[in-house]
mmCIF file with all atom_site columns, C-alpha atoms in Angstrom:
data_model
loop_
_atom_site.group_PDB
_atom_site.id
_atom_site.type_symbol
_atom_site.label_atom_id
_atom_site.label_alt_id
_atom_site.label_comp_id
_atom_site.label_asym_id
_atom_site.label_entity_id
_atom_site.label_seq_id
_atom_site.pdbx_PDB_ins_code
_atom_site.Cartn_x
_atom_site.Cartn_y
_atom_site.Cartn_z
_atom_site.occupancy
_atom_site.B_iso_or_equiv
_atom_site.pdbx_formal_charge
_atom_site.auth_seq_id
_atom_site.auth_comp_id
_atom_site.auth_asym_id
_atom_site.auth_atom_id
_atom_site.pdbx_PDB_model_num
ATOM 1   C CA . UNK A 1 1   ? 0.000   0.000  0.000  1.00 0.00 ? 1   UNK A CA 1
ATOM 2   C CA . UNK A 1 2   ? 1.517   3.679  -0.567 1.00 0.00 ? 2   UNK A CA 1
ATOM 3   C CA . UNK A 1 3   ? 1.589   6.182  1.244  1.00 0.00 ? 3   UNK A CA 1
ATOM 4   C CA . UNK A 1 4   ? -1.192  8.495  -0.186 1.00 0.00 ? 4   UNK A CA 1
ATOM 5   C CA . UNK A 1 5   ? -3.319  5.399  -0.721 1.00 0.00 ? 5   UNK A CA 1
ATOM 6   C CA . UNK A 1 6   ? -3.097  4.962  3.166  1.00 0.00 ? 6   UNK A CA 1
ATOM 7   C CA . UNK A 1 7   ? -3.727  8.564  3.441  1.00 0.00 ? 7   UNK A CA 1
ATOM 8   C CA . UNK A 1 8   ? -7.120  8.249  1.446  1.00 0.00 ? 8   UNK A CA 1
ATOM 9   C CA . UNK A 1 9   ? -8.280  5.560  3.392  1.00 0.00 ? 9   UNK A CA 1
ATOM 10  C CA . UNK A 1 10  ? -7.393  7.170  6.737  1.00 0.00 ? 10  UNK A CA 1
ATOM 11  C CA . UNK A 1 11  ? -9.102  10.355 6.000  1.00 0.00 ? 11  UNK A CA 1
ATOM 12  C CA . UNK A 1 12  ? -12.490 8.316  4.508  1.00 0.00 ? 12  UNK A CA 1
ATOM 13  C CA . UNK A 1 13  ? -12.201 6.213  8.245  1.00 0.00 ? 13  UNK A CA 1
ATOM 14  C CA . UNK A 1 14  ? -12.147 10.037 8.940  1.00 0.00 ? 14  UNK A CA 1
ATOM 15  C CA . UNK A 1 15  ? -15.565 11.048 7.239  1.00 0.00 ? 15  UNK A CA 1
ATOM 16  C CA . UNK A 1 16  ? -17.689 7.917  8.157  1.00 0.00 ? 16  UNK A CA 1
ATOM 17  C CA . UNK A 1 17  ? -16.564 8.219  12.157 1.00 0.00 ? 17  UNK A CA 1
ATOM 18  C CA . UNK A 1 18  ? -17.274 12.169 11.416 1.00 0.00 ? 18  UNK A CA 1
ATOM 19  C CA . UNK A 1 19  ? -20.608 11.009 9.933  1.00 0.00 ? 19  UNK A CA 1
ATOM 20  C CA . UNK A 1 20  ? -21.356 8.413  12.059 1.00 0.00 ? 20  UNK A CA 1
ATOM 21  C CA . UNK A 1 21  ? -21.015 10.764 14.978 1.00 0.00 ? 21  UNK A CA 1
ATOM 22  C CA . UNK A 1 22  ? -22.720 14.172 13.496 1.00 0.00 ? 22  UNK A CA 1
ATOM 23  C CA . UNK A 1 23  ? -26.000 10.987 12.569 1.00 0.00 ? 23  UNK A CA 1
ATOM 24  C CA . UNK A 1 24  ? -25.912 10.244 16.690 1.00 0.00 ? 24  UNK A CA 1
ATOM 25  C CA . UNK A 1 25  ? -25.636 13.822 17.735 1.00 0.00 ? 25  UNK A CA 1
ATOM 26  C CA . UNK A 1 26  ? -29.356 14.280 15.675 1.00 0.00 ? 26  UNK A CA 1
ATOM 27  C CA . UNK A 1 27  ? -30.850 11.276 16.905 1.00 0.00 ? 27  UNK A CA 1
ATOM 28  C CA . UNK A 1 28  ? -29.543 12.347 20.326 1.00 0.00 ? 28  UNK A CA 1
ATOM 29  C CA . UNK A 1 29  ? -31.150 15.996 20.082 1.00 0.00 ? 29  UNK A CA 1
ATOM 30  C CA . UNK A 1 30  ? -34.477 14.436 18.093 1.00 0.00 ? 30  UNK A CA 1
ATOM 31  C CA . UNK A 1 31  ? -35.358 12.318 20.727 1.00 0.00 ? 31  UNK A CA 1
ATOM 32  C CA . UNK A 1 32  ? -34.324 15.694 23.774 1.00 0.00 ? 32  UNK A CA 1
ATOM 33  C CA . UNK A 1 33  ? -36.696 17.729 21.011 1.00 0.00 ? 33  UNK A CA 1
ATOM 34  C CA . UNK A 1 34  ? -39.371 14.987 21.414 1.00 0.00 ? 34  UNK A CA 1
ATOM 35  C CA . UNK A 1 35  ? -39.265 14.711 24.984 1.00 0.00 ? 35  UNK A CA 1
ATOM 36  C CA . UNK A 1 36  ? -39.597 18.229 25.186 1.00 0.00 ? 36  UNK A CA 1
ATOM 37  C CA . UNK A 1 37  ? -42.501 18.524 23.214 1.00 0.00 ? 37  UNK A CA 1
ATOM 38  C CA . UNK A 1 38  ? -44.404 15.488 25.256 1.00 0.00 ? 38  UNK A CA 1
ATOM 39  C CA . UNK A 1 39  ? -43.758 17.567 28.303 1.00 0.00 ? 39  UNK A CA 1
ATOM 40  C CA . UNK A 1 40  ? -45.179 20.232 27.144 1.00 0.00 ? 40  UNK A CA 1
ATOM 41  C CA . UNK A 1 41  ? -48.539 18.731 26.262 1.00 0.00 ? 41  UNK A CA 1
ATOM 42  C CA . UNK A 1 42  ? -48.604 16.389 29.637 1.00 0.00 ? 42  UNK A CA 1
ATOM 43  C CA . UNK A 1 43  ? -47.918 20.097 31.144 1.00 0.00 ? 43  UNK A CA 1
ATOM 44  C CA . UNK A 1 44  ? -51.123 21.514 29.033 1.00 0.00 ? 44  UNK A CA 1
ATOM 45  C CA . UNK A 1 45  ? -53.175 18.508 30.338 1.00 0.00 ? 45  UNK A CA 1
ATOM 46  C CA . UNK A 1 46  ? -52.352 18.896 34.036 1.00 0.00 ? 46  UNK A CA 1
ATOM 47  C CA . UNK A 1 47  ? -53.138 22.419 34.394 1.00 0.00 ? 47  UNK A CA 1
ATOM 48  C CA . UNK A 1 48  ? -56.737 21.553 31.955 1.00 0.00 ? 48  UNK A CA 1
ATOM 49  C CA . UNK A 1 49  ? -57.428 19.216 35.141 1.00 0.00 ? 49  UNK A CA 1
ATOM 50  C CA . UNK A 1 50  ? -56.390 21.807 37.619 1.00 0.00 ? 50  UNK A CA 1
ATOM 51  C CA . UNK A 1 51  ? -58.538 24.125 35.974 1.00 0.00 ? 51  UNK A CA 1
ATOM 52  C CA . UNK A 1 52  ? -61.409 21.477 35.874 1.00 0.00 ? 52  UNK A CA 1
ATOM 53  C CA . UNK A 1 53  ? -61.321 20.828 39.512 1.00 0.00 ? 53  UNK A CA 1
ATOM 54  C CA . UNK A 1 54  ? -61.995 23.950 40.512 1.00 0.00 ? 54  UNK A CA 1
ATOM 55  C CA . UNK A 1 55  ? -64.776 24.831 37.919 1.00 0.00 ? 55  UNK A CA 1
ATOM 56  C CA . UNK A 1 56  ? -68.122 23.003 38.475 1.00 0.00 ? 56  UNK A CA 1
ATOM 57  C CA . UNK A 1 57  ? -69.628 24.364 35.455 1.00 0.00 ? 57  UNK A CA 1
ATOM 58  C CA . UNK A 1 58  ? -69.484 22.121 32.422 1.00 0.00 ? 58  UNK A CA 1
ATOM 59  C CA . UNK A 1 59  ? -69.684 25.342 29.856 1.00 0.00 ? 59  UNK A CA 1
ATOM 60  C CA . UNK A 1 60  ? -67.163 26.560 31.630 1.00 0.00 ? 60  UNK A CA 1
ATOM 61  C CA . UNK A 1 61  ? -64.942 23.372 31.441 1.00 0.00 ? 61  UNK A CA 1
ATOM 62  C CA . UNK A 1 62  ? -65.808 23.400 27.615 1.00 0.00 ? 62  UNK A CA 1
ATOM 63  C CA . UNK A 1 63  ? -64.712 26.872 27.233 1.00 0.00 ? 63  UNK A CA 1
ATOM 64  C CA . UNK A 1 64  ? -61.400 25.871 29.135 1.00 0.00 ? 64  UNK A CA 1
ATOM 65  C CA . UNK A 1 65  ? -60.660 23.715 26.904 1.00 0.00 ? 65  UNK A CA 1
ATOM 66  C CA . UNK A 1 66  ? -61.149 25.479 24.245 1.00 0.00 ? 66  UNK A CA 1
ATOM 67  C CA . UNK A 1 67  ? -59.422 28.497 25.177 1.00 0.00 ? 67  UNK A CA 1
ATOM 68  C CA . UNK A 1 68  ? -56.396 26.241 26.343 1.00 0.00 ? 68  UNK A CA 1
ATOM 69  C CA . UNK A 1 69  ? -55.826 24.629 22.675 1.00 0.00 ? 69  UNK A CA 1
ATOM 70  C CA . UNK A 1 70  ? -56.855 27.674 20.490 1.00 0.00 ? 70  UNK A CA 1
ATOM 71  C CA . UNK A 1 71  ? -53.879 29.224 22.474 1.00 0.00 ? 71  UNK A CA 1
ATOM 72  C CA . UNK A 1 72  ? -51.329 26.702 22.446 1.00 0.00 ? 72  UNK A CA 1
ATOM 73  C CA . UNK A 1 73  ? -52.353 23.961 20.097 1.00 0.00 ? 73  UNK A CA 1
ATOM 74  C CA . UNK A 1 74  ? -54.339 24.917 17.137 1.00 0.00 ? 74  UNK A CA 1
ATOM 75  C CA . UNK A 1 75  ? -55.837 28.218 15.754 1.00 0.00 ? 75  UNK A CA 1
ATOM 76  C CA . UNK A 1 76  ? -58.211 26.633 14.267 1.00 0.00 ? 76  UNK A CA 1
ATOM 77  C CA . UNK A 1 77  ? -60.912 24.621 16.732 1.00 0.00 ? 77  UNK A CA 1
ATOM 78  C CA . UNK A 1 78  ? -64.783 24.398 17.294 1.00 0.00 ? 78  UNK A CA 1
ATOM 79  C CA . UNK A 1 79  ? -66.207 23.130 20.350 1.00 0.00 ? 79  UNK A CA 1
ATOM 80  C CA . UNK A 1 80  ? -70.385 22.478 20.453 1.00 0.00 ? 80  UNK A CA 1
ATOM 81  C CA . UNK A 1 81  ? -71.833 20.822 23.063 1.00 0.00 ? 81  UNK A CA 1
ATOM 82  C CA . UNK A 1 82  ? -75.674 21.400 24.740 1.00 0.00 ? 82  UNK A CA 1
ATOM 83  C CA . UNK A 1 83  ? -76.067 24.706 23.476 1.00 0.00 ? 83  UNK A CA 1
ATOM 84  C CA . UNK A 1 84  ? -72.725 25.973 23.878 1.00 0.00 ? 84  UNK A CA 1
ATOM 85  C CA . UNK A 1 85  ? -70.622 27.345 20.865 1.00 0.00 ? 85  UNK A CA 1
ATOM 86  C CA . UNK A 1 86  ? -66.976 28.076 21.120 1.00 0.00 ? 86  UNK A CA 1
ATOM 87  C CA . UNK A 1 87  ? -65.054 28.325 17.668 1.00 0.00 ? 87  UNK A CA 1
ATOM 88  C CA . UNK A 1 88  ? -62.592 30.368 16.172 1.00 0.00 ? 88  UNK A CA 1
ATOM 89  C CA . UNK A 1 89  ? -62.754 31.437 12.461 1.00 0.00 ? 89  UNK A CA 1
ATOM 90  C CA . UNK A 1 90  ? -61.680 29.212 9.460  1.00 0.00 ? 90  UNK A CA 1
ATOM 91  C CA . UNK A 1 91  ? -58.573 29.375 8.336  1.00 0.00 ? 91  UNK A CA 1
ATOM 92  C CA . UNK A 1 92  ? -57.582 29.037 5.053  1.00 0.00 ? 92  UNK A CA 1
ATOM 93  C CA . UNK A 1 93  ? -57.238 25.118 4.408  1.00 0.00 ? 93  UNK A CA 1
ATOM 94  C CA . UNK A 1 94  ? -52.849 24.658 4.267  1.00 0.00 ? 94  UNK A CA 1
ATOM 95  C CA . UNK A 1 95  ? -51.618 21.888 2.471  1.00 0.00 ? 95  UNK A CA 1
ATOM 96  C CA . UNK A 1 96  ? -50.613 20.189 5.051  1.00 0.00 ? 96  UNK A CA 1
ATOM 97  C CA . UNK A 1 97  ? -52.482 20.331 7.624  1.00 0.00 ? 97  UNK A CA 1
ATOM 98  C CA . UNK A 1 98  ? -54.346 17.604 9.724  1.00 0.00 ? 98  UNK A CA 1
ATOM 99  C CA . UNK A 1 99  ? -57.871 17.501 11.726 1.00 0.00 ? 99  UNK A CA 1
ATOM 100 C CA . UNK A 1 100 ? -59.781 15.658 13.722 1.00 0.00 ? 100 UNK A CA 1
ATOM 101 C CA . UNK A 1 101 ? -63.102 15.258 15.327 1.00 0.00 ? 101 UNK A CA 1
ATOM 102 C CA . UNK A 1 102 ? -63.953 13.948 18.627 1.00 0.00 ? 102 UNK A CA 1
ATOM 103 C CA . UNK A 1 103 ? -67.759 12.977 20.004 1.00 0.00 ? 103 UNK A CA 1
ATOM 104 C CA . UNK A 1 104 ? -68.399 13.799 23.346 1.00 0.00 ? 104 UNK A CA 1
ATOM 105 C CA . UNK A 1 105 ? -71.419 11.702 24.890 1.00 0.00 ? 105 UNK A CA 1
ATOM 106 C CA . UNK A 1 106 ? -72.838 11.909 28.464 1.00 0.00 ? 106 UNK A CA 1
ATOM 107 C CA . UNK A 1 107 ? -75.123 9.173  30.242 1.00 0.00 ? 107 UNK A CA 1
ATOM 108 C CA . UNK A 1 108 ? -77.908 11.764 30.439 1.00 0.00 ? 108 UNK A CA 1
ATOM 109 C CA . UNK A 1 109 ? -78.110 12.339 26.522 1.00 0.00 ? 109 UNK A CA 1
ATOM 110 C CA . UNK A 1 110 ? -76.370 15.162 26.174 1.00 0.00 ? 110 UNK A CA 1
ATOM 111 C CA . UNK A 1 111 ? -73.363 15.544 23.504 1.00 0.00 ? 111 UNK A CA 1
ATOM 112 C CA . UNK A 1 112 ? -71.175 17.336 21.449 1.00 0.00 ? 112 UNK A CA 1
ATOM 113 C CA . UNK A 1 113 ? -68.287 17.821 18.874 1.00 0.00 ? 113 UNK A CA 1
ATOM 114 C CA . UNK A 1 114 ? -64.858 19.316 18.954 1.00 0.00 ? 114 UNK A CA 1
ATOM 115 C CA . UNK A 1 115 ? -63.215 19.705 15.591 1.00 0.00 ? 115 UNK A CA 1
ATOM 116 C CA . UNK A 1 116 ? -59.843 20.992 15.020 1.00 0.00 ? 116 UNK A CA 1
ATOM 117 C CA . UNK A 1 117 ? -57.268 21.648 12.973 1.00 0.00 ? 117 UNK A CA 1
ATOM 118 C CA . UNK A 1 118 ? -53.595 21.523 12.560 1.00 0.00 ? 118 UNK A CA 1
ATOM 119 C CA . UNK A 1 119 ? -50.436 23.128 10.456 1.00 0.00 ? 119 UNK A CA 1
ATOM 120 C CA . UNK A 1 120 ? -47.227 21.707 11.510 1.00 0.00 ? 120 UNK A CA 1
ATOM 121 C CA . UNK A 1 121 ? -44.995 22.178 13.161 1.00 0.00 ? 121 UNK A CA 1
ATOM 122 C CA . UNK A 1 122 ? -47.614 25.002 15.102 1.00 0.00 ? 122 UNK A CA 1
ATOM 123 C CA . UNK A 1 123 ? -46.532 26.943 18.132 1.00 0.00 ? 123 UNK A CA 1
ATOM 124 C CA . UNK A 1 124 ? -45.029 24.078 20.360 1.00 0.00 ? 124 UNK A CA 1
ATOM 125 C CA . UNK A 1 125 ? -43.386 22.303 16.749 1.00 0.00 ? 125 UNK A CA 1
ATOM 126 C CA . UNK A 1 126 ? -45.601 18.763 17.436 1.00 0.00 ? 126 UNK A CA 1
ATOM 127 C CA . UNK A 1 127 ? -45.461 16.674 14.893 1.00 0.00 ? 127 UNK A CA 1
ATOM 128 C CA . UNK A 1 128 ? -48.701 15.507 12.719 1.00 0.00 ? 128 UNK A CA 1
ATOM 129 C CA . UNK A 1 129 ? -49.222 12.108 14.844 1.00 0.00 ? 129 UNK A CA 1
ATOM 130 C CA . UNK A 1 130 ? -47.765 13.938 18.586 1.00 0.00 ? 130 UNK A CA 1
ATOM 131 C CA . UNK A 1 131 ? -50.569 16.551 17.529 1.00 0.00 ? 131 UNK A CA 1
ATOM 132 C CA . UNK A 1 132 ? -53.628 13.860 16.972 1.00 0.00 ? 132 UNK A CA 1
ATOM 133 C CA . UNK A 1 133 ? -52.095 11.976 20.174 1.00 0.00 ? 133 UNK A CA 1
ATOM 134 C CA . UNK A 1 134 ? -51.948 15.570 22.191 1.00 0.00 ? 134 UNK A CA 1
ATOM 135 C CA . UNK A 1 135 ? -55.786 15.998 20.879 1.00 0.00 ? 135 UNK A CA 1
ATOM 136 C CA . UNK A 1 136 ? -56.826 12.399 21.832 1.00 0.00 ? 136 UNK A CA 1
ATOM 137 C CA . UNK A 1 137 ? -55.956 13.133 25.284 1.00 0.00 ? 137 UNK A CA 1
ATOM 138 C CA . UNK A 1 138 ? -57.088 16.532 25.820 1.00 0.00 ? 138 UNK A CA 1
ATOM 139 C CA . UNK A 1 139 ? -60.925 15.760 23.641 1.00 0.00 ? 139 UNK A CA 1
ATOM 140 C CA . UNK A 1 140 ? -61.031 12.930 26.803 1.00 0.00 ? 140 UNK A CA 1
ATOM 141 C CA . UNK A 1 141 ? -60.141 15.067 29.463 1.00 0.00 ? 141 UNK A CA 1
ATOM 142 C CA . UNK A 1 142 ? -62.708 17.523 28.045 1.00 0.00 ? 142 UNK A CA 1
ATOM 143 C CA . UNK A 1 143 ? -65.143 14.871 27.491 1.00 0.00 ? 143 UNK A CA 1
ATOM 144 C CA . UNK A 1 144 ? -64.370 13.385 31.452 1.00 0.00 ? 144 UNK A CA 1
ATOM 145 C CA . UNK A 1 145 ? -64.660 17.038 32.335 1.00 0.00 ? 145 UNK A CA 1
ATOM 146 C CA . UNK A 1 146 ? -68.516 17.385 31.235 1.00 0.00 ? 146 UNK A CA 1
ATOM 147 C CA . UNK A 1 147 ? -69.729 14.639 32.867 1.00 0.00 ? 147 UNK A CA 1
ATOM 148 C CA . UNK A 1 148 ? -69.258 12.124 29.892 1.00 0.00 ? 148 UNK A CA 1
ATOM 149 C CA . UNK A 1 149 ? -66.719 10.704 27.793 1.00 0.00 ? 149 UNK A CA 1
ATOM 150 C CA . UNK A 1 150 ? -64.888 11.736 23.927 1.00 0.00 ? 150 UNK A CA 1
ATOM 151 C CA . UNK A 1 151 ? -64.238 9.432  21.398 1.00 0.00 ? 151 UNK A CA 1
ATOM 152 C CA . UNK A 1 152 ? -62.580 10.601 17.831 1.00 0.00 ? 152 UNK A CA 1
ATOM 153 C CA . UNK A 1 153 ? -65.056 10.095 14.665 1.00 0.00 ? 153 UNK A CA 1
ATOM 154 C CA . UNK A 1 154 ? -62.232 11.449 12.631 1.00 0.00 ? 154 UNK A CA 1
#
């Protein structure tokens, strides 16, 4: 082997450990990104049950909600449930973007729908599927919170 033929193979060793290591470093920081991001929505649904147990009022609960994910989820979101209305305006519809629907059903016949949307990556950078997952649990805590239960329709 000569010398600048052990050279070149040296400095490619060089580039994959270099690559190799720079590849780690982002799955490293994805998965601190990621973590940070479920914090921040298990931090969104403690303080929606705080809130909830000290509000007896269902419309209240609903409006809550409503206020809590319009501000830090989605701009987009319509809550209806026993005569209550809470909804922003629509948005233009973005490429993109994702919704969902949720029922809300209570023993005593009363129900409702929350509808939202989503643009990623949004104000807290959620992916599509942490978004739906973030929505799943905060529709149920909504739907515990007036007395019934949420399941998503879409």
């Amino acid at each position: 082997m000569t010398t600048a033929t052990a050279a070149a193979d040296r400095e490619g060793s060089d580039l994959t450990v270099r690559a190799r290591a720079e590849e780690q470093v982002a799955v490293a920081l994805e998965y601190v990104q990621g973590k940070r991001r479920i914090e921040r929505v298990l931090e969104a649904a403690d303080v929606l049950l705080t809130r909830f147990a000290g509000e007896p009022d269902i419309h209240r609960r609903l409006e809550m909600f409503f206020e809590l994910v319009r501000r830090n989820f989605s701009q987009e979101i319509s809550v209806e449930f026993d005569g209550s209305v809470f909804r922003t305006e629509d948005r233009a519809q973005e490429a993109d973007a994702v919704d969902c629907a949720f029922l809300i059903e209570c023993p005593d016949g009363r129900h409702g729908v929350i509808t939202v949307r989503y643009a990623p990556p949004g104000t807290l950078g959620l992916t599509a599927s942490e978004w739906r997952a973030a929505m799943g649990l905060l529709a149920r805590i909504a739907g515990l919170g007036s007395g019934g239960h949420a399941r998503c329709v879409r």
